[in-house]
């Protein structure tokens, strides 16, 4: 399987997911809902009258605002005495004319006059057909802090775990936030705090070949690429240069100065820049500065050996200690509510070999430490231990 | 030399009485399991039920008002279209059927995706450009716009199909229950028609979501029902799920929706019958070729004034489904294989409106349990008192005959299907125990007599020699 990290190569992503069809503010219709192909009004839509006409005009505006809607059917459900011999169709046509006069193309409006239930009052009903929705390419498996998603930076909206994500959407994590994305091919992408990732294409074929493209605009992502068939491509692109990755588990960071940093934890990664390409095996890292060839792979720092606490309950927040790792300039300490560190994770940086846990952290916590070298390369994570704070 | 005891020496042999009671308990236990699992046919009696239902029970009498309009190989060849047919063709089909004034058209087909719209969108774009450039203000441009609008209207198969359904006014569309939540689609997940005023709790068939026809078609149709079948683990369909639960509501099957549409004055009775056996009663089976058939090619190609076709379709309930090779569902009924699903909906409708559905769960299964217990108890009581083994087995045979007659009569006349096998298993077990016990008794008595004979030997009277008398000499 081949995974590629492309830095600086812009992705041409034109397809955006349609936003959910939300309920507009109540108007002449008493509220409008586009639901399962039916256009529901807040109040029963009488066959005729000024109120009906105003509501139809409101509907026309709502339809024009949704280009995915390709056709509208107006049904006049009237008692048989008012429906037969073309009377029902005439009522439906009059309603359709209002829609057309309000700007809905005539070719997209059709009329029917189906029978109504006995003793039911006459009413107009509307149904629509919309362009098939785009398939979700990922799901937000876990989210902590402020995680927002949208088609562009100006339209980012908060999202929660379980939400579907579509091609072209941007995933943004604020300071202290992180998100874990489950891609449709089974791969997992962890988006660190203060990161912005665009979901590019994700194609799966019958031969288990897949093509995954992510664009890391800034920040850091850690990726566990699922196994793909021969010829599969997994690409992560960043802004300042071009890098390529082949591997199964790796971290990519896009720094503000255009430098792309890669840490391969498992498998093999190829980092490609404009001036060259280098394969980075598991346990090694490399970086590509703007307009420079990628550096030779360097060994990642090993996992630190943790000292204390290794479990137990404490009345106040304990002090975390660990052994020194040669070559480390600082240590990244991660504290999480769950052992998978997928959500609710607090990240602290410690220059020394100990860290005082913030007093605000109460209850049970999992913790681990990663050594960071002078160039910011993050090493392997330590074992995970727990502590419990109960005053 | 020591002798090790036999491993079986320590096990006390159960008494014959205990074995008899155990046999009876096995029979009653099987009947209880049948009750708890929803009624007959239960464990080990499905094949027997299939044989009885298809060969012995009276079959459904022919009906004249249900007709199968089949999309068969001939129809596909005549239409010159590959499956699935275009929406415009379907619109033509429904217009042709509506012209024969049927009482209902029941559709075993799902239109869950919009028809292709690429050409329509291209036409829309051209119209928009014509208007944007002002060409539509010229005489030639205006004529072009008019022609384009007319042709686009004709090409909009979904809209034309909706109009055809609405004009017919009697079309009942199908939907499919899904075991996972419905994916977002144009068809949505709203089941067809309004939900029934019944609880979905306890219904045999439950769904998480529903795939239905697209909303404009749903809106234009008269009603709708689900197409799902209840398939037993052996792949045979014995029950028809008239009621199905989804989203905490009860929804009608295609057959029930049709019955409610045709006989609105009998709504309560129909719902009561449909609720039997948790909404999925056993079906009485028709004979093969029970349903009159008309090929769709005949409907489309016949002269509009055709009296024969009019007689065949006017006022009838038409079931429209696919029977072309490789396209129809290969459902299996007891004694019948490769039955198109659309026919099963027709059988089910006929069962329901005629009140022929059979019941086996709830009180009937409880009655089966009591009958099994009574039969085995009677045999335990009478069989033990029989003087000979033949007498005991005679009581068993009599019990079996009575049981068979009762189960057969209830199924044939009242439509109550009692468990058959549990009582048979119990009778066989107790009979075997009785035979073994009596054989061992006989053996024991023989041994006792033999020991008595050895202890007090006596010659047979005819071979006895009188003792010699000393005084004769």
PDB file of N, CA, C and O in Angstrom, chain B residues 168-190:
ATOM      1  N   UNK B 168     -54.893   7.034 -11.756  1.00  0.00           N
ATOM      2  CA  UNK B 168     -55.478   5.721 -11.475  1.00  0.00           C
ATOM      3  C   UNK B 168     -56.218   5.759 -10.138  1.00  0.00           C
ATOM      4  O   UNK B 168     -57.323   5.222 -10.017  1.00  0.00           O
ATOM      5  N   UNK B 169     -55.623   6.377  -9.157  1.00  0.00           N
ATOM      6  CA  UNK B 169     -56.294   6.572  -7.866  1.00  0.00           C
ATOM      7  C   UNK B 169     -56.440   5.326  -7.025  1.00  0.00           C
ATOM      8  O   UNK B 169     -57.000   5.391  -5.937  1.00  0.00           O
ATOM      9  N   UNK B 170     -55.970   4.194  -7.521  1.00  0.00           N
ATOM     10  CA  UNK B 170     -56.177   2.935  -6.778  1.00  0.00           C
ATOM     11  C   UNK B 170     -54.858   2.167  -6.638  1.00  0.00           C
ATOM     12  O   UNK B 170     -54.875   0.970  -6.398  1.00  0.00           O
ATOM     13  N   UNK B 171     -53.761   2.858  -6.792  1.00  0.00           N
ATOM     14  CA  UNK B 171     -52.471   2.152  -6.794  1.00  0.00           C
ATOM     15  C   UNK B 171     -51.931   2.054  -5.365  1.00  0.00           C
ATOM     16  O   UNK B 171     -51.894   3.040  -4.624  1.00  0.00           O
ATOM     17  N   UNK B 172     -51.512   0.862  -4.991  1.00  0.00           N
ATOM     18  CA  UNK B 172     -50.949   0.620  -3.666  1.00  0.00           C
ATOM     19  C   UNK B 172     -49.489   0.232  -3.856  1.00  0.00           C
ATOM     20  O   UNK B 172     -49.186  -0.786  -4.478  1.00  0.00           O
ATOM     21  N   UNK B 173     -48.615   1.078  -3.349  1.00  0.00           N
ATOM     22  CA  UNK B 173     -47.186   0.888  -3.591  1.00  0.00           C
ATOM     23  C   UNK B 173     -46.540   0.068  -2.469  1.00  0.00           C
ATOM     24  O   UNK B 173     -47.023   0.048  -1.335  1.00  0.00           O
ATOM     25  N   UNK B 174     -45.437  -0.560  -2.804  1.00  0.00           N
ATOM     26  CA  UNK B 174     -44.714  -1.354  -1.814  1.00  0.00           C
ATOM     27  C   UNK B 174     -43.605  -0.565  -1.160  1.00  0.00           C
ATOM     28  O   UNK B 174     -43.163   0.473  -1.651  1.00  0.00           O
ATOM     29  N   UNK B 175     -43.181  -1.056  -0.002  1.00  0.00           N
ATOM     30  CA  UNK B 175     -42.025  -0.501   0.710  1.00  0.00           C
ATOM     31  C   UNK B 175     -41.277  -1.690   1.302  1.00  0.00           C
ATOM     32  O   UNK B 175     -41.830  -2.791   1.391  1.00  0.00           O
ATOM     33  N   UNK B 176     -40.053  -1.462   1.693  1.00  0.00           N
ATOM     34  CA  UNK B 176     -39.263  -2.563   2.246  1.00  0.00           C
ATOM     35  C   UNK B 176     -38.724  -2.165   3.605  1.00  0.00           C
ATOM     36  O   UNK B 176     -38.083  -1.119   3.747  1.00  0.00           O
ATOM     37  N   UNK B 177     -39.010  -2.983   4.599  1.00  0.00           N
ATOM     38  CA  UNK B 177     -38.466  -2.761   5.932  1.00  0.00           C
ATOM     39  C   UNK B 177     -36.999  -3.134   5.964  1.00  0.00           C
ATOM     40  O   UNK B 177     -36.580  -4.109   5.346  1.00  0.00           O
ATOM     41  N   UNK B 178     -36.226  -2.345   6.680  1.00  0.00           N
ATOM     42  CA  UNK B 178     -34.778  -2.561   6.744  1.00  0.00           C
ATOM     43  C   UNK B 178     -34.370  -2.869   8.180  1.00  0.00           C
ATOM     44  O   UNK B 178     -34.941  -2.313   9.119  1.00  0.00           O
ATOM     45  N   UNK B 179     -33.385  -3.714   8.315  1.00  0.00           N
ATOM     46  CA  UNK B 179     -32.925  -4.059   9.655  1.00  0.00           C
ATOM     47  C   UNK B 179     -31.920  -3.049  10.193  1.00  0.00           C
ATOM     48  O   UNK B 179     -31.453  -3.175  11.310  1.00  0.00           O
ATOM     49  N   UNK B 180     -31.547  -2.073   9.382  1.00  0.00           N
ATOM     50  CA  UNK B 180     -30.683  -1.005   9.880  1.00  0.00           C
ATOM     51  C   UNK B 180     -31.358   0.322   9.547  1.00  0.00           C
ATOM     52  O   UNK B 180     -32.220   0.370   8.666  1.00  0.00           O
ATOM     53  N   UNK B 181     -31.007   1.376  10.242  1.00  0.00           N
ATOM     54  CA  UNK B 181     -31.634   2.660   9.951  1.00  0.00           C
ATOM     55  C   UNK B 181     -31.482   3.019   8.476  1.00  0.00           C
ATOM     56  O   UNK B 181     -30.466   2.730   7.855  1.00  0.00           O
ATOM     57  N   UNK B 182     -32.515   3.640   7.931  1.00  0.00           N
ATOM     58  CA  UNK B 182     -32.501   3.946   6.499  1.00  0.00           C
ATOM     59  C   UNK B 182     -31.370   4.900   6.165  1.00  0.00           C
ATOM     60  O   UNK B 182     -31.122   5.852   6.903  1.00  0.00           O
ATOM     61  N   UNK B 183     -30.678   4.655   5.047  1.00  0.00           N
ATOM     62  CA  UNK B 183     -29.688   5.628   4.606  1.00  0.00           C
ATOM     63  C   UNK B 183     -30.390   6.875   4.092  1.00  0.00           C
ATOM     64  O   UNK B 183     -31.538   6.794   3.650  1.00  0.00           O
ATOM     65  N   UNK B 184     -29.725   8.018   4.158  1.00  0.00           N
ATOM     66  CA  UNK B 184     -30.370   9.206   3.617  1.00  0.00           C
ATOM     67  C   UNK B 184     -30.558   9.051   2.108  1.00  0.00           C
ATOM     68  O   UNK B 184     -29.639   8.676   1.401  1.00  0.00           O
ATOM     69  N   UNK B 185     -31.750   9.270   1.635  1.00  0.00           N
ATOM     70  CA  UNK B 185     -32.008   9.112   0.203  1.00  0.00           C
ATOM     71  C   UNK B 185     -33.249   9.903  -0.146  1.00  0.00           C
ATOM     72  O   UNK B 185     -33.952  10.418   0.711  1.00  0.00           O
ATOM     73  N   UNK B 186     -33.490   9.954  -1.417  1.00  0.00           N
ATOM     74  CA  UNK B 186     -34.671  10.687  -1.870  1.00  0.00           C
ATOM     75  C   UNK B 186     -35.953  10.017  -1.407  1.00  0.00           C
ATOM     76  O   UNK B 186     -36.992  10.652  -1.303  1.00  0.00           O
ATOM     77  N   UNK B 187     -35.876   8.704  -1.162  1.00  0.00           N
ATOM     78  CA  UNK B 187     -37.089   8.011  -0.762  1.00  0.00           C
ATOM     79  C   UNK B 187     -37.393   8.241   0.701  1.00  0.00           C
ATOM     80  O   UNK B 187     -38.521   8.090   1.130  1.00  0.00           O
ATOM     81  N   UNK B 188     -36.363   8.618   1.470  1.00  0.00           N
ATOM     82  CA  UNK B 188     -36.588   8.853   2.883  1.00  0.00           C
ATOM     83  C   UNK B 188     -36.904   7.566   3.610  1.00  0.00           C
ATOM     84  O   UNK B 188     -36.816   6.480   3.047  1.00  0.00           O
ATOM     85  N   UNK B 189     -37.261   7.691   4.870  1.00  0.00           N
ATOM     86  CA  UNK B 189     -37.552   6.495   5.650  1.00  0.00           C
ATOM     87  C   UNK B 189     -38.955   6.531   6.228  1.00  0.00           C
ATOM     88  O   UNK B 189     -39.254   5.843   7.177  1.00  0.00           O
ATOM     89  N   UNK B 190     -39.793   7.376   5.673  1.00  0.00           N
ATOM     90  CA  UNK B 190     -41.157   7.419   6.178  1.00  0.00           C
ATOM     91  C   UNK B 190     -41.939   6.280   5.557  1.00  0.00           C
ATOM     92  O   UNK B 190     -42.016   6.167   4.343  1.00  0.00           O
TER      93      UNK B 190
END
